Tab-separated table of C-alpha atoms in Angstrom:
chain	number	residue	atom	x	y	z
A	1	MET	CA	-1.530	52.520	-41.058
A	2	GLY	CA	0.606	51.376	-38.118
A	3	LEU	CA	-0.619	51.871	-34.588
A	4	PHE	CA	2.299	50.517	-32.561
A	5	ASN	CA	6.014	50.496	-33.346
A	6	ARG	CA	8.400	47.684	-32.557
A	7	LYS	CA	10.771	48.381	-29.705
A	8	SER	CA	14.327	48.864	-30.864
A	9	ASN	CA	17.807	49.674	-29.570
A	10	GLU	CA	17.965	52.907	-31.533
A	11	SER	CA	19.019	55.964	-29.600
A	12	ALA	CA	16.377	58.416	-28.465
A	13	ALA	CA	17.840	61.016	-30.814
A	14	ALA	CA	17.538	58.719	-33.821
A	15	VAL	CA	13.962	57.818	-32.935
A	16	ALA	CA	13.088	61.489	-32.591
A	17	THR	CA	14.026	62.105	-36.211
A	18	LEU	CA	11.554	59.550	-37.566
A	19	PRO	CA	8.594	61.182	-39.333
A	20	VAL	CA	5.210	60.843	-37.661
A	21	ASP	CA	2.273	59.734	-39.801
A	22	PRO	CA	-0.286	62.603	-39.516
A	23	ALA	CA	-3.203	60.169	-39.625
A	24	LEU	CA	-1.614	58.164	-36.820
A	25	ALA	CA	-0.842	61.267	-34.774
A	26	ALA	CA	-4.514	62.294	-35.026
A	27	LEU	CA	-5.461	59.176	-33.062
A	28	THR	CA	-3.500	60.280	-30.011
A	29	GLY	CA	-5.675	60.484	-26.919
A	30	ASP	CA	-7.625	58.602	-24.297
A	31	TYR	CA	-10.445	56.264	-25.347
A	32	THR	CA	-13.239	54.532	-23.468
A	33	ILE	CA	-14.381	51.103	-24.606
A	34	ASP	CA	-18.011	51.146	-25.763
A	35	PRO	CA	-19.540	47.978	-24.241
A	36	ALA	CA	-22.653	48.258	-26.406
A	37	HIS	CA	-20.544	47.738	-29.519
A	38	SER	CA	-17.828	45.506	-28.100
A	39	SER	CA	-17.642	41.836	-27.203
A	40	ILE	CA	-15.358	39.844	-24.910
A	41	GLY	CA	-15.922	36.125	-25.095
A	42	PHE	CA	-14.436	32.647	-25.063
A	43	THR	CA	-14.606	29.257	-26.738
A	44	VAL	CA	-13.895	25.972	-24.934
A	45	ARG	CA	-14.117	22.331	-26.001
A	46	HIS	CA	-16.943	20.385	-24.326
A	47	ALA	CA	-17.028	16.600	-23.924
A	48	MET	CA	-14.152	16.319	-26.421
A	49	VAL	CA	-16.469	16.711	-29.421
A	50	THR	CA	-17.945	20.213	-29.630
A	51	ASN	CA	-17.350	23.829	-28.618
A	52	VAL	CA	-19.174	25.938	-26.053
A	53	ARG	CA	-19.091	29.677	-26.641
A	54	GLY	CA	-19.815	32.387	-24.148
A	55	THR	CA	-19.493	36.105	-23.550
A	56	PHE	CA	-19.165	38.494	-20.629
A	57	ALA	CA	-21.969	41.030	-20.995
A	58	GLU	CA	-20.499	43.571	-18.554
A	59	HIS	CA	-17.051	44.989	-19.134
A	60	GLU	CA	-15.329	48.340	-19.204
A	61	GLY	CA	-11.938	49.602	-20.169
A	62	VAL	CA	-9.744	52.402	-21.414
A	63	LEU	CA	-7.142	52.744	-24.146
A	64	LYS	CA	-4.395	55.329	-24.271
A	65	LEU	CA	-3.084	55.787	-27.807
A	66	ASP	CA	0.116	57.718	-28.424
A	67	GLY	CA	0.563	58.674	-32.063
A	68	ALA	CA	4.051	60.106	-31.579
A	69	ASN	CA	5.270	57.041	-29.696
A	70	PRO	CA	2.808	54.244	-30.539
A	71	GLY	CA	4.697	51.611	-28.542
A	72	ALA	CA	3.803	53.570	-25.380
A	73	SER	CA	0.080	53.015	-25.964
A	74	THR	CA	-1.706	51.062	-23.240
A	75	ALA	CA	-4.909	49.139	-22.588
A	76	SER	CA	-6.794	48.371	-19.375
A	77	ILE	CA	-9.903	46.160	-19.230
A	78	ASP	CA	-12.149	45.011	-16.357
A	79	VAL	CA	-14.645	42.190	-16.912
A	80	ARG	CA	-17.450	41.386	-14.466
A	81	ILE	CA	-17.466	37.608	-14.007
A	82	ALA	CA	-21.110	37.424	-12.889
A	83	SER	CA	-22.158	38.629	-16.363
A	84	ILE	CA	-20.997	35.395	-18.013
A	85	ASP	CA	-23.499	34.098	-20.577
A	86	THR	CA	-23.281	30.781	-22.440
A	87	GLY	CA	-26.976	30.619	-23.215
A	88	ILE	CA	-27.787	28.063	-20.501
A	89	GLY	CA	-28.617	29.378	-17.026
A	90	ASP	CA	-27.560	26.284	-15.075
A	91	ARG	CA	-24.199	26.186	-16.807
A	92	ASP	CA	-23.670	29.904	-16.192
A	93	GLY	CA	-24.444	29.368	-12.508
A	94	HIS	CA	-21.883	26.572	-12.334
A	95	LEU	CA	-19.259	28.784	-13.973
A	96	ARG	CA	-19.931	31.527	-11.399
A	97	SER	CA	-19.577	29.058	-8.525
A	98	GLY	CA	-16.502	28.065	-6.542
A	99	ASP	CA	-15.880	25.187	-8.956
A	100	PHE	CA	-14.797	27.732	-11.540
A	101	PHE	CA	-14.603	31.528	-11.203
A	102	ASP	CA	-16.034	31.985	-7.682
A	103	ALA	CA	-17.621	35.245	-8.852
A	104	GLU	CA	-18.827	36.239	-5.384
A	105	GLN	CA	-15.307	36.321	-3.945
A	106	PHE	CA	-13.517	37.364	-7.139
A	107	PRO	CA	-15.963	39.557	-9.099
A	108	LEU	CA	-13.541	40.883	-11.722
A	109	MET	CA	-11.214	39.537	-14.373
A	110	THR	CA	-8.681	42.199	-15.363
A	111	PHE	CA	-6.095	42.838	-18.060
A	112	ARG	CA	-3.361	45.486	-17.869
A	113	SER	CA	-1.042	45.859	-20.854
A	114	VAL	CA	2.708	46.265	-20.458
A	115	GLU	CA	4.000	46.134	-24.056
A	116	ALA	CA	2.807	46.435	-27.651
A	117	ARG	CA	4.630	45.521	-30.836
A	118	GLN	CA	3.852	45.342	-34.524
A	119	LEU	CA	3.757	41.961	-36.253
A	120	GLY	CA	3.234	43.368	-39.752
A	121	GLY	CA	0.640	45.554	-41.437
A	122	ASP	CA	-2.200	46.208	-39.016
A	123	ARG	CA	-1.435	43.147	-36.872
A	124	TYR	CA	-0.085	43.600	-33.357
A	125	ARG	CA	0.697	41.654	-30.213
A	126	ILE	CA	-0.301	43.235	-26.917
A	127	THR	CA	1.315	41.678	-23.848
A	128	GLY	CA	0.084	42.271	-20.336
A	129	ASP	CA	-1.072	40.808	-17.037
A	130	LEU	CA	-4.306	38.813	-16.873
A	131	THR	CA	-5.771	38.356	-13.408
A	132	ILE	CA	-8.435	35.725	-12.738
A	133	LYS	CA	-9.426	34.973	-9.162
A	134	ASP	CA	-6.239	35.681	-7.176
A	135	VAL	CA	-3.794	34.633	-9.910
A	136	THR	CA	-1.954	37.026	-12.225
A	137	LYS	CA	-0.072	35.654	-15.221
A	138	PRO	CA	1.223	37.123	-18.502
A	139	LEU	CA	-1.027	37.042	-21.554
A	140	ALA	CA	-0.242	37.899	-25.179
A	141	ILE	CA	-3.189	39.001	-27.333
A	142	ASP	CA	-2.867	39.062	-31.120
A	143	LEU	CA	-4.893	41.979	-32.474
A	144	GLU	CA	-5.831	43.495	-35.780
A	145	PHE	CA	-6.426	47.236	-35.957
A	146	ASN	CA	-9.641	47.683	-37.955
A	147	GLY	CA	-9.254	51.418	-38.408
A	148	SER	CA	-10.857	54.625	-37.183
A	149	ALA	CA	-14.026	56.515	-38.082
A	150	THR	CA	-16.378	59.245	-36.922
A	151	ASP	CA	-19.823	57.831	-36.211
A	152	VAL	CA	-23.197	59.479	-36.892
A	153	TYR	CA	-23.153	61.060	-33.410
A	154	GLY	CA	-19.786	62.704	-33.999
A	155	ASN	CA	-17.831	60.251	-31.841
A	156	GLU	CA	-14.310	59.408	-32.957
A	157	ARG	CA	-13.923	55.620	-32.805
A	158	VAL	CA	-11.176	53.057	-33.196
A	159	GLY	CA	-11.735	49.326	-33.610
A	160	PHE	CA	-9.746	46.177	-32.861
A	161	GLU	CA	-10.391	42.464	-32.995
A	162	GLY	CA	-8.184	39.727	-31.658
A	163	SER	CA	-7.710	36.505	-29.788
A	164	ALA	CA	-5.516	34.657	-27.325
A	165	GLU	CA	-5.273	31.121	-25.962
A	166	ILE	CA	-4.778	30.174	-22.326
A	167	LEU	CA	-4.667	27.035	-20.230
A	168	ARG	CA	-7.327	27.711	-17.617
A	169	SER	CA	-5.549	25.518	-15.066
A	170	GLY	CA	-2.829	28.178	-14.896
A	171	TRP	CA	-5.341	30.491	-13.228
A	172	GLY	CA	-6.685	27.846	-10.836
A	173	LEU	CA	-9.708	26.906	-12.974
A	174	THR	CA	-9.210	23.163	-12.626
A	175	TRP	CA	-12.696	21.649	-12.208
A	176	ASN	CA	-13.398	18.746	-14.539
A	177	ALA	CA	-15.203	15.426	-14.880
A	178	ALA	CA	-13.963	12.251	-16.534
A	179	LEU	CA	-15.937	10.800	-19.437
A	180	GLU	CA	-16.790	7.088	-19.587
A	181	THR	CA	-15.365	6.935	-23.099
A	182	GLY	CA	-12.135	8.629	-22.041
A	183	GLY	CA	-11.102	12.240	-21.880
A	184	VAL	CA	-12.679	14.992	-19.823
A	185	MET	CA	-15.790	17.138	-19.861
A	186	VAL	CA	-14.061	20.522	-20.288
A	187	SER	CA	-10.783	21.172	-22.103
A	188	ASP	CA	-7.962	22.961	-20.362
A	189	LYS	CA	-7.336	25.146	-23.425
A	190	VAL	CA	-9.608	28.165	-23.782
A	191	LYS	CA	-9.667	30.640	-26.646
A	192	LEU	CA	-10.392	34.248	-25.702
A	193	ASN	CA	-12.010	36.530	-28.285
A	194	PHE	CA	-12.008	40.329	-28.355
A	195	ASP	CA	-13.977	42.683	-30.588
A	196	ILE	CA	-13.430	46.219	-29.331
A	197	SER	CA	-14.888	49.578	-30.299
A	198	ALA	CA	-13.602	52.545	-28.314
A	199	ILE	CA	-14.659	56.188	-28.304
A	200	LYS	CA	-12.171	59.042	-27.987
A	201	ASN	CA	-12.693	61.082	-24.850
A	202	ALA	CA	-13.445	64.772	-25.170
A	203	ALA	CA	-10.371	66.979	-24.819
């Protein structure tokens, strides 16, 4: 079942004649991301030989799904930097410091979508603005729509999982240390990971 349509040059009248999938139309509405059942994290190469993985424990966001015009659907996410967790307290403290995120001065990382398009099947690319510290740059997130369901509490849910890659230096995250054997302590490339469950708001 498609969630977003590709943009096209078709006239508005032609688009209006396209049939709407009833199951898709039923998803129309505003959704709130459920942080207890969602995860926003990252993977980065450490010392050239292994990966460090981390998550942001505190985040919130909203989705607006439009079943009649899926390409108009939007997403907005706020992530609290101080909630970063890599499993090692000293490393987390360093990441919160001015060497990296400077969480005291810039407490939030934000994403605001501007476009969505279908790649095929239930795969989509959501493009928007990612802001880290005082830098805003475009980010494309490849997502898979996992479907919808009504949970045991009667909540209507939708689920997505996806990923994106960034060069952290583009957002001013440039701290590093040279290794005696060559290379650097922390790679510039970072993989972002998203696993989202969102609950439909009451009408």
